[in-house]
XYZ file of C-alpha atoms in Angstrom:
608
model
C 24.991 -64.680 3.650
C 21.168 -63.310 3.495
C 18.768 -66.281 3.174
C 16.824 -66.444 -0.210
C 12.976 -67.007 -0.698
C 12.004 -68.960 -3.596
C 9.109 -67.595 -5.775
C 7.291 -70.840 -4.902
C 7.433 -70.259 -1.344
C 6.202 -66.830 -1.775
C 3.297 -68.055 -4.050
C 2.419 -70.537 -1.285
C 2.526 -67.799 1.406
C 0.480 -65.596 -0.642
C -2.270 -68.303 -1.155
C -2.555 -69.014 2.683
C -2.639 -65.541 3.332
C -5.681 -65.003 0.935
C -7.118 -68.033 2.218
C -7.238 -66.684 5.711
C -8.465 -63.411 4.809
C -11.364 -64.996 3.241
C -11.997 -67.284 6.181
C -11.552 -64.595 8.582
C -15.492 -63.367 8.640
C -16.571 -67.013 8.859
C -14.286 -67.758 11.733
C -15.614 -64.634 13.465
C -19.277 -65.861 12.901
C -18.285 -69.235 14.276
C -16.680 -67.856 17.370
C -19.622 -65.459 18.076
C -21.999 -68.269 17.602
C -20.146 -70.671 19.911
C -20.268 -68.007 22.551
C -23.761 -67.224 22.078
C -24.817 -70.787 22.189
C -22.510 -72.024 24.868
C -24.304 -69.668 27.369
C -21.853 -66.830 27.789
C -22.826 -63.383 28.543
C -24.923 -61.184 25.876
C -22.124 -58.774 25.453
C -19.494 -56.861 27.241
C -22.276 -54.330 28.299
C -23.858 -56.971 30.424
C -23.927 -55.993 34.121
C -25.388 -57.631 37.384
C -26.176 -56.682 41.008
C -25.235 -59.892 42.997
C -26.814 -60.819 46.122
C -28.689 -63.678 47.830
C -32.565 -64.663 48.580
C -33.842 -62.407 45.854
C -37.506 -63.472 44.994
C -39.449 -60.761 43.230
C -38.747 -57.860 40.844
C -40.708 -54.798 39.223
C -39.466 -52.226 36.835
C -41.097 -48.661 36.750
C -40.182 -45.185 35.270
C -39.656 -42.519 37.599
C -39.162 -38.857 36.023
C -37.571 -40.521 32.909
C -35.295 -42.637 34.813
C -35.827 -46.400 34.977
C -35.629 -47.878 38.592
C -35.975 -51.505 39.763
C -37.774 -52.531 43.062
C -36.204 -55.789 44.070
C -37.358 -57.980 47.137
C -34.945 -59.848 49.083
C -35.423 -61.750 52.599
C -35.373 -58.859 55.468
C -35.087 -56.342 52.591
C -36.899 -54.123 49.993
C -34.388 -52.797 47.658
C -34.767 -49.601 45.192
C -32.244 -49.141 42.779
C -31.508 -47.213 39.489
C -31.612 -49.671 36.410
C -28.108 -49.149 35.651
C -27.079 -49.987 39.366
C -25.515 -46.607 39.945
C -27.568 -46.019 42.806
C -29.428 -48.219 45.466
C -31.604 -47.537 48.612
C -32.258 -50.424 50.894
C -35.360 -50.734 53.306
C -35.149 -53.033 56.172
C -38.324 -54.990 56.523
C -36.804 -57.796 58.798
C -36.186 -59.623 61.075
C -39.129 -59.064 63.234
C -40.702 -60.352 66.271
C -43.400 -63.092 64.827
C -45.078 -66.144 65.679
C -46.478 -69.172 63.579
C -48.750 -70.269 66.101
C -50.819 -67.124 67.129
C -53.243 -64.967 64.811
C -52.342 -61.289 64.796
C -54.983 -60.347 67.260
C -53.584 -62.891 69.849
C -50.083 -61.015 69.538
C -51.516 -57.795 70.763
C -50.490 -56.809 74.535
C -53.899 -55.405 75.521
C -55.459 -58.912 74.719
C -56.355 -60.617 78.310
C -56.603 -64.353 78.721
C -53.897 -65.239 76.238
C -50.812 -67.083 77.356
C -47.958 -65.421 75.451
C -45.821 -68.369 75.951
C -48.128 -70.407 73.663
C -47.389 -67.866 70.909
C -43.649 -68.853 70.851
C -42.670 -65.239 69.760
C -39.263 -64.554 68.498
C -37.289 -63.032 65.999
C -37.990 -64.222 62.287
C -37.192 -63.444 58.768
C -39.539 -61.360 57.078
C -39.877 -61.921 53.096
C -42.188 -60.629 50.363
C -44.769 -63.017 49.339
C -46.162 -61.056 46.106
C -45.568 -57.740 44.501
C -47.098 -55.707 41.864
C -47.319 -51.944 40.425
C -50.353 -49.881 40.467
C -51.250 -46.165 39.939
C -47.733 -44.924 41.065
C -47.527 -47.252 44.032
C -45.605 -50.688 44.855
C -48.121 -53.145 46.421
C -46.716 -55.907 48.212
C -47.718 -58.638 50.907
C -45.261 -59.880 53.463
C -44.853 -63.148 55.609
C -44.736 -60.990 59.007
C -47.651 -62.199 60.801
C -48.804 -64.127 57.697
C -51.154 -61.055 57.029
C -49.055 -57.729 56.311
C -49.586 -56.094 53.223
C -48.815 -52.421 52.303
C -48.328 -49.715 49.519
C -45.135 -47.791 49.087
C -45.061 -44.732 46.534
C -42.639 -45.018 43.932
C -39.845 -42.837 44.300
C -36.180 -42.356 43.389
C -35.180 -42.915 46.953
C -35.793 -45.518 49.663
C -39.442 -47.320 49.786
C -41.363 -46.506 52.663
C -42.734 -49.373 54.779
C -44.765 -48.094 57.603
C -44.810 -50.982 60.200
C -46.547 -48.765 62.872
C -49.655 -48.517 60.421
C -49.513 -52.214 59.617
C -49.367 -53.141 63.279
C -52.317 -50.924 63.931
C -54.436 -52.643 61.184
C -53.352 -56.092 62.385
C -54.728 -55.373 65.958
C -58.299 -56.338 64.888
C -57.260 -59.356 62.583
C -58.562 -62.556 63.981
C -57.193 -64.739 61.265
C -53.996 -64.841 58.883
C -54.469 -63.848 55.204
C -51.305 -65.582 53.925
C -49.440 -68.727 53.721
C -46.003 -68.267 55.389
C -44.334 -71.087 53.605
C -41.701 -69.170 51.230
C -42.106 -72.083 48.618
C -46.066 -71.233 48.683
C -46.559 -69.015 45.644
C -48.906 -66.033 46.018
C -50.302 -63.806 43.024
C -51.327 -60.284 43.623
C -53.544 -57.998 41.474
C -54.792 -54.550 42.595
C -58.243 -53.683 41.241
C -61.373 -51.714 42.447
C -63.862 -53.685 44.866
C -67.304 -52.625 45.259
C -69.795 -53.399 48.142
C -72.638 -52.284 46.298
C -73.904 -50.859 42.944
C -74.227 -47.278 44.171
C -71.089 -46.919 46.167
C -67.448 -45.892 45.348
C -64.849 -48.593 44.928
C -61.891 -49.270 47.176
C -58.712 -50.571 46.120
C -59.206 -54.358 46.583
C -56.132 -56.799 46.847
C -56.963 -59.813 44.923
C -54.785 -62.739 46.347
C -54.777 -66.079 44.917
C -52.717 -68.357 46.886
C -52.278 -71.651 48.958
C -53.812 -71.434 52.351
C -51.747 -73.397 54.939
C -53.314 -73.224 58.442
C -52.960 -76.071 60.552
C -55.666 -75.362 63.331
C -58.787 -76.340 61.220
C -60.149 -78.002 58.378
C -58.788 -75.401 56.026
C -55.444 -76.981 56.023
C -56.797 -79.374 53.491
C -57.397 -76.818 50.761
C -54.421 -76.353 48.597
C -55.292 -72.984 47.278
C -57.786 -70.136 47.572
C -58.746 -66.648 46.427
C -59.188 -63.759 48.818
C -60.067 -59.996 48.220
C -58.453 -57.796 51.146
C -59.212 -54.367 51.603
C -55.783 -52.512 51.861
C -57.298 -49.763 54.375
C -58.023 -52.423 56.787
C -56.349 -55.597 56.062
C -59.710 -57.222 56.498
C -61.653 -59.389 53.839
C -64.226 -57.634 52.114
C -67.573 -58.276 53.524
C -71.313 -57.384 52.943
C -73.213 -57.861 56.044
C -72.621 -61.102 57.503
C -71.524 -62.171 54.035
C -67.986 -63.222 53.610
C -66.792 -63.887 50.014
C -63.758 -66.072 51.627
C -66.116 -68.416 53.571
C -68.917 -68.695 51.309
C -68.079 -68.149 47.687
C -64.453 -68.953 47.048
C -64.460 -72.072 49.478
C -67.342 -74.504 49.814
C -68.656 -76.254 52.737
C -65.932 -78.358 54.811
C -67.656 -81.546 53.604
C -67.032 -81.016 49.827
C -63.554 -79.696 49.732
C -61.283 -81.687 47.619
C -57.568 -81.147 48.509
C -54.405 -80.965 46.347
C -56.455 -80.333 43.355
C -55.838 -76.769 42.452
C -52.892 -74.157 42.132
C -52.929 -70.775 41.007
C -50.056 -69.293 38.706
C -50.955 -65.906 37.379
C -53.311 -63.341 37.812
C -54.111 -59.844 35.984
C -56.955 -57.190 35.381
C -58.588 -55.778 32.127
C -61.151 -53.383 31.527
C -63.732 -54.484 28.958
C -66.499 -51.842 28.186
C -67.778 -50.227 31.130
C -66.663 -53.092 33.527
C -63.218 -54.166 34.984
C -62.454 -57.839 35.400
C -59.920 -59.615 37.290
C -58.623 -63.137 35.641
C -57.048 -65.883 37.393
C -54.942 -68.565 35.515
C -55.014 -71.973 37.582
C -54.245 -75.574 36.803
C -56.766 -78.075 38.294
C -57.143 -81.752 38.462
C -60.644 -83.070 37.599
C -59.620 -86.391 39.447
C -57.783 -85.960 42.739
C -55.545 -89.086 42.198
C -54.583 -87.930 38.726
C -51.254 -86.787 37.953
C -52.472 -84.508 35.158
C -53.921 -80.988 35.470
C -55.817 -78.854 33.208
C -55.103 -75.068 32.281
C -58.187 -72.753 33.045
C -58.767 -69.251 33.290
C -61.292 -67.789 35.632
C -62.682 -64.358 35.537
C -64.579 -62.127 38.304
C -66.123 -58.817 37.813
C -65.030 -55.897 40.355
C -68.798 -54.984 40.380
C -70.041 -58.458 41.165
C -70.517 -58.070 44.962
C -71.479 -61.686 45.898
C -69.351 -63.060 43.095
C -72.168 -65.366 41.559
C -71.008 -64.068 38.089
C -67.605 -65.935 38.452
C -66.892 -68.065 35.253
C -64.268 -70.283 34.257
C -63.006 -72.055 31.109
C -60.559 -74.522 29.793
C -57.500 -73.452 27.649
C -55.674 -76.450 25.787
C -52.121 -75.123 24.719
C -50.163 -77.882 23.099
C -47.717 -78.829 20.318
C -48.921 -78.423 16.819
C -48.485 -82.364 15.974
C -49.727 -83.470 19.200
C -53.207 -85.562 19.142
C -55.528 -83.481 20.971
C -57.693 -86.314 22.069
C -54.681 -88.186 23.865
C -53.063 -85.023 25.410
C -53.045 -84.557 28.988
C -51.210 -82.607 31.746
C -51.670 -79.037 30.620
C -49.440 -77.110 33.548
C -49.040 -73.492 33.055
C -46.168 -72.372 35.673
C -45.530 -68.802 33.699
C -47.540 -66.085 31.871
C -47.589 -62.665 31.184
C -50.479 -60.446 29.901
C -49.057 -57.928 27.571
C -49.585 -56.647 23.828
C -48.014 -58.506 21.114
C -45.935 -57.259 17.857
C -48.051 -56.152 14.947
C -46.969 -59.101 13.025
C -48.270 -61.760 15.524
C -51.246 -59.697 16.223
C -52.022 -59.886 12.651
C -51.601 -63.512 12.670
C -54.086 -63.831 15.555
C -56.587 -61.739 13.789
C -56.597 -58.994 16.440
C -55.595 -55.169 16.486
C -52.079 -54.447 17.712
C -53.724 -52.481 20.591
C -55.270 -55.740 22.070
C -53.311 -57.468 24.971
C -52.492 -61.126 24.595
C -52.165 -63.847 27.480
C -49.004 -65.362 26.907
C -49.000 -68.702 29.002
C -46.476 -71.635 29.340
C -47.846 -75.216 29.149
C -46.417 -78.467 29.546
C -48.264 -81.570 27.990
C -48.195 -85.298 27.708
C -48.980 -86.979 24.426
C -50.217 -90.537 25.329
C -50.397 -91.497 21.563
C -46.437 -91.177 21.410
C -45.680 -91.341 25.082
C -43.797 -88.004 25.016
C -43.798 -84.817 26.916
C -43.837 -81.472 24.971
C -43.573 -78.016 26.399
C -43.824 -74.375 25.031
C -45.556 -71.071 25.236
C -48.894 -70.051 23.428
C -50.813 -66.638 22.820
C -54.423 -66.205 23.403
C -56.115 -62.992 22.584
C -58.175 -61.604 25.543
C -61.085 -60.746 23.238
C -61.233 -64.765 22.412
C -61.323 -65.433 26.248
C -64.018 -62.936 27.056
C -66.209 -64.416 24.100
C -65.899 -67.668 25.358
C -66.411 -66.859 28.990
C -69.404 -64.867 27.843
C -70.913 -67.512 25.955
C -70.634 -69.920 29.231
C -72.753 -67.369 31.207
C -75.480 -67.224 28.452
C -75.472 -71.058 28.082
C -75.710 -71.334 31.888
C -78.831 -69.393 31.794
C -80.205 -72.168 29.356
C -78.905 -74.991 31.502
C -76.052 -75.693 29.104
C -72.953 -75.356 31.528
C -71.797 -76.636 34.377
C -72.316 -74.961 37.891
C -69.413 -75.258 40.244
C -65.858 -76.390 39.059
C -65.314 -80.111 39.545
C -62.110 -79.604 41.349
C -64.272 -78.188 44.305
C -67.422 -80.360 44.102
C -69.402 -82.548 41.656
C -70.424 -80.453 38.745
C -74.286 -79.919 38.317
C -76.027 -78.310 35.356
C -76.754 -74.811 35.484
C -80.108 -74.193 37.199
C -81.000 -71.300 34.638
C -82.169 -68.974 37.389
C -81.299 -66.424 40.020
C -79.602 -63.999 37.231
C -81.271 -60.961 36.516
C -81.073 -60.893 32.572
C -83.171 -61.647 29.504
C -82.908 -64.986 27.520
C -80.087 -64.516 25.090
C -79.954 -65.291 21.138
C -77.311 -68.274 20.482
C -74.864 -65.608 18.978
C -75.770 -62.654 21.454
C -73.241 -61.361 23.739
C -73.547 -62.606 27.461
C -74.949 -60.175 30.155
C -71.897 -58.608 32.100
C -72.658 -60.289 35.382
C -71.564 -57.351 37.348
C -74.788 -56.523 39.262
C -75.064 -57.227 43.079
C -77.001 -60.705 43.054
C -78.009 -62.254 46.326
C -75.530 -64.297 48.226
C -75.700 -68.101 47.156
C -75.419 -70.976 49.859
C -72.492 -72.410 47.609
C -70.155 -70.941 45.180
C -71.717 -69.518 42.139
C -69.186 -70.491 39.577
C -69.881 -71.430 35.965
C -67.750 -73.751 33.763
C -68.248 -74.513 30.188
C -69.513 -77.917 29.077
C -69.442 -77.591 25.298
C -66.768 -77.959 22.879
C -66.852 -74.273 21.866
C -66.567 -73.062 25.548
C -62.867 -74.200 25.327
C -60.027 -72.462 23.755
C -57.463 -74.615 22.038
C -54.259 -73.426 20.317
C -50.603 -74.497 19.554
C -47.313 -73.241 20.828
C -45.849 -70.416 19.243
C -42.546 -71.499 20.723
C -41.218 -74.855 21.952
C -38.728 -75.535 24.583
C -36.888 -78.704 25.472
C -38.526 -80.610 28.083
C -35.257 -81.346 29.900
C -35.867 -77.791 31.945
C -38.936 -76.149 33.300
C -40.258 -72.934 31.882
C -40.229 -70.318 35.127
C -40.956 -67.158 33.572
C -41.879 -65.144 30.198
C -41.772 -61.824 28.869
C -42.620 -60.293 25.437
C -41.064 -57.171 23.853
C -43.220 -55.994 20.836
C -40.803 -53.940 18.518
C -41.611 -50.995 16.559
C -40.804 -52.556 13.219
C -43.937 -55.057 14.007
C -41.692 -58.020 15.255
C -42.489 -59.884 18.590
C -39.577 -60.961 20.782
C -40.548 -63.741 23.206
C -38.041 -64.096 26.306
C -38.327 -67.525 28.222
C -36.404 -68.002 31.483
C -35.925 -71.576 32.732
C -35.178 -73.579 35.880
C -31.547 -74.059 34.806
C -30.895 -70.334 34.614
C -31.355 -70.033 30.723
C -32.589 -67.041 28.914
C -34.157 -68.200 25.558
C -34.828 -65.430 22.850
C -37.683 -66.016 20.284
C -38.271 -64.165 17.241
C -42.045 -64.694 16.763
C -43.427 -63.990 13.253
C -46.909 -65.568 13.510
C -48.739 -68.317 15.472
C -47.184 -70.912 13.328
C -43.510 -69.429 12.869
C -40.892 -68.462 15.267
C -37.182 -68.941 15.783
C -34.895 -69.351 18.627
C -32.116 -66.621 17.872
C -30.253 -66.460 21.111
C -29.725 -68.495 24.534
C -27.673 -67.219 27.245
C -27.152 -68.382 30.978
C -27.872 -65.789 33.424
C -27.659 -67.505 36.621
C -27.165 -71.017 38.291
C -30.780 -71.230 39.330
C -34.389 -70.852 37.951
C -35.032 -67.316 36.242
C -37.429 -66.202 38.571
C -38.826 -62.816 36.508
C -38.040 -61.099 33.449
C -38.832 -57.326 32.741
C -38.411 -55.292 29.487
C -36.978 -51.827 29.723
C -36.720 -49.099 27.097
C -33.245 -50.495 25.901
C -32.092 -53.251 28.284
C -33.625 -56.626 29.502
C -33.562 -57.315 33.367
C -33.596 -61.024 34.480
C -33.742 -62.102 38.408
C -32.478 -65.224 39.788
C -32.116 -66.011 43.374
C -28.504 -64.621 43.620
C -28.534 -61.690 41.056
C -30.253 -59.141 39.116
C -29.183 -58.935 35.556
C -29.021 -56.159 33.013
C -28.471 -57.107 29.440
C -28.956 -55.008 26.133
C -31.454 -56.318 23.807
C -29.023 -56.637 21.074
C -25.287 -55.746 20.181
C -25.382 -56.004 16.564
C -22.641 -53.793 16.005
C -20.420 -55.973 17.980
C -21.473 -59.394 17.520
C -21.873 -59.458 13.398
C -19.132 -58.414 11.048
C -20.823 -59.555 7.647
C -24.229 -58.975 6.107
C -24.859 -62.816 6.105
C -23.911 -63.302 9.725
C -25.906 -59.992 10.716
C -29.158 -61.138 9.037
C -28.406 -65.016 9.417
C -28.997 -64.569 13.188
C -32.507 -64.048 12.749
C -32.200 -61.194 15.439
C -35.156 -59.081 14.761
C -33.225 -56.128 16.304
C -30.565 -56.401 13.648
C -30.529 -54.789 10.156
C -27.390 -54.199 7.675
C -26.886 -50.756 6.829
C -25.758 -49.831 3.254
C -25.154 -46.293 3.966
C -21.925 -45.003 1.912
C -18.854 -44.835 4.277
C -20.836 -46.663 6.982
C -21.904 -50.139 6.177
C -22.361 -52.473 8.772
C -24.946 -54.277 11.113
C -26.799 -52.093 13.126
C -29.348 -52.410 15.997
C -32.727 -51.223 14.699
C -34.724 -49.129 17.490
C -36.730 -46.622 15.366
C -40.395 -46.641 14.602
C -41.326 -48.398 11.657
C -39.315 -50.662 9.175
C -35.839 -49.454 7.979
C -35.779 -47.724 4.536
C -34.991 -50.499 2.061
C -32.839 -48.252 -0.102
C -30.186 -47.869 2.513
C -30.815 -51.010 4.590
C -31.078 -54.691 4.186
C -33.356 -56.686 6.419
C -33.315 -60.232 4.729
C -30.241 -62.496 4.200
C -31.428 -63.326 0.820
C -30.708 -59.554 -0.092
C -27.187 -59.208 1.150
C -24.872 -57.896 -1.317
C -22.512 -60.243 -3.126
C -19.335 -59.542 -5.113
C -20.295 -59.200 -8.729
C -16.637 -58.574 -10.332
C -13.080 -58.385 -9.294
C -10.527 -56.044 -10.687
C -7.400 -57.330 -12.381
C -9.092 -60.600 -12.450
C -6.519 -61.791 -14.911
C -3.421 -61.744 -12.461
C -2.463 -65.397 -11.698
C -1.573 -66.102 -8.108
C -0.348 -69.829 -8.886
C 2.944 -68.191 -10.597
C 3.606 -64.994 -8.803
C 6.419 -62.697 -10.633
C 9.075 -61.323 -8.359
C 10.477 -57.753 -9.316
C 14.198 -58.114 -9.323
C 16.576 -55.151 -8.634
């Protein structure tokens, strides 16, 4: 006998089927949301290049193809950004010494006991790396002094150690700290030795100096300007900036008070400047540091025009009078999207300094952490104001982390008195050398720049890297790498409005570097180079509400006949409002249902 099915059973099954069909989009969205927030890969298109001891990464375009230059202990790797081809240049191990200076290592030096140099095979690793005018500039731990430039190419990167050794033959002191954990920042910019000569490329290095042979081991960080052609510090006659300007006399040095985190260059009018982002303690015994930014003109021969200001970057609800510990570990200097630029009151073409900050609000005994955005015009306006006020005795002469500050003497600068609102003189002329460092620091409240986080991050992790992607539709995407290997995605709409729309785990350790390519995002950890699509809107979101409810600025909903769905928008300008939806509030809804009179509670079975 064939089993019979009652009408009630059929009705129940029908209702369950309709319920499952109605819940399917919601279950899909929940599944995708769960995978996103739990730290799974961005999408099936995510790829990686595994390894070990990675430290630096730069992204560049060579004849229309994107390449990644990646530093690894004893190797410099050049690879296509899709990982289809890679070229390895061996840079170590090399015979090296931690005791002797480069000149003492040369075989033609008489009277030096080679046994004292303790020469043996040692690892060689990259200390700093940057791109400049079609070349990769880098400094290595080899002999604590080796810097070079390799032309960008679609093959192996060339490192000429014969040429490096030739330059080091005459170097009587080390330039870098060998310690692998000692961070070094490198910016390549012109350096002039007089006002009427052509410039040479200077390597502007900010770094810890860790010599153990003299009093210099008491200095935590220094700035050094190196000439690549000779690997020598720039000198004008007997004047050495390294000895006289950046480092004060031995009796006035203050140890463990200073750390450099980032450097960059910018051309303002006829002058090119190099900027240094640093944290410094006013009182050596204090656990709190303050974020500062210093500026040095490349034409300022004796660096007497160096000027420095405070940046206060904190949570919007924090009490500014009770907030301490401005620690900026990560930064990037780039352009913002059109919407954020408008919120900052600047044109979209003006670069912005995005910097991290970790602050303690003593009024509520709580820590805050996030990223702030500071326009370069705001930085220069305050630095210029300090220069003008210094001429009038209204600023400090010499940062407190080096020596006790004194009022500016108001002399020694070839300029006319300025009005209160007049722009500052460029301070790029070759002044005479000073017996002490000629740095200027703001004294007034208006010398400082105070702003709030554009994005906040939980303080259970540290911010280790940042990157910014301005979209063609005017939006700004902020990427934040953390010490836990997370990569946080924020959509920044203005100074006061941002959303976390994605969170993925890209490694087991800190995210060391983030680079934005044409269509993919690259993240570096110590053990892998990760490549991820900016968005996979088509695969991740099946409904309009899920697509636009994700707040991913890459995603729009297409209403085109025959091809509705979530789409990744990568074209110039905003989507056509007649064929696309960009706000969840405007998602289409069901207005009517055909055959609405059919009753599913009492289904009618056809009998044969």
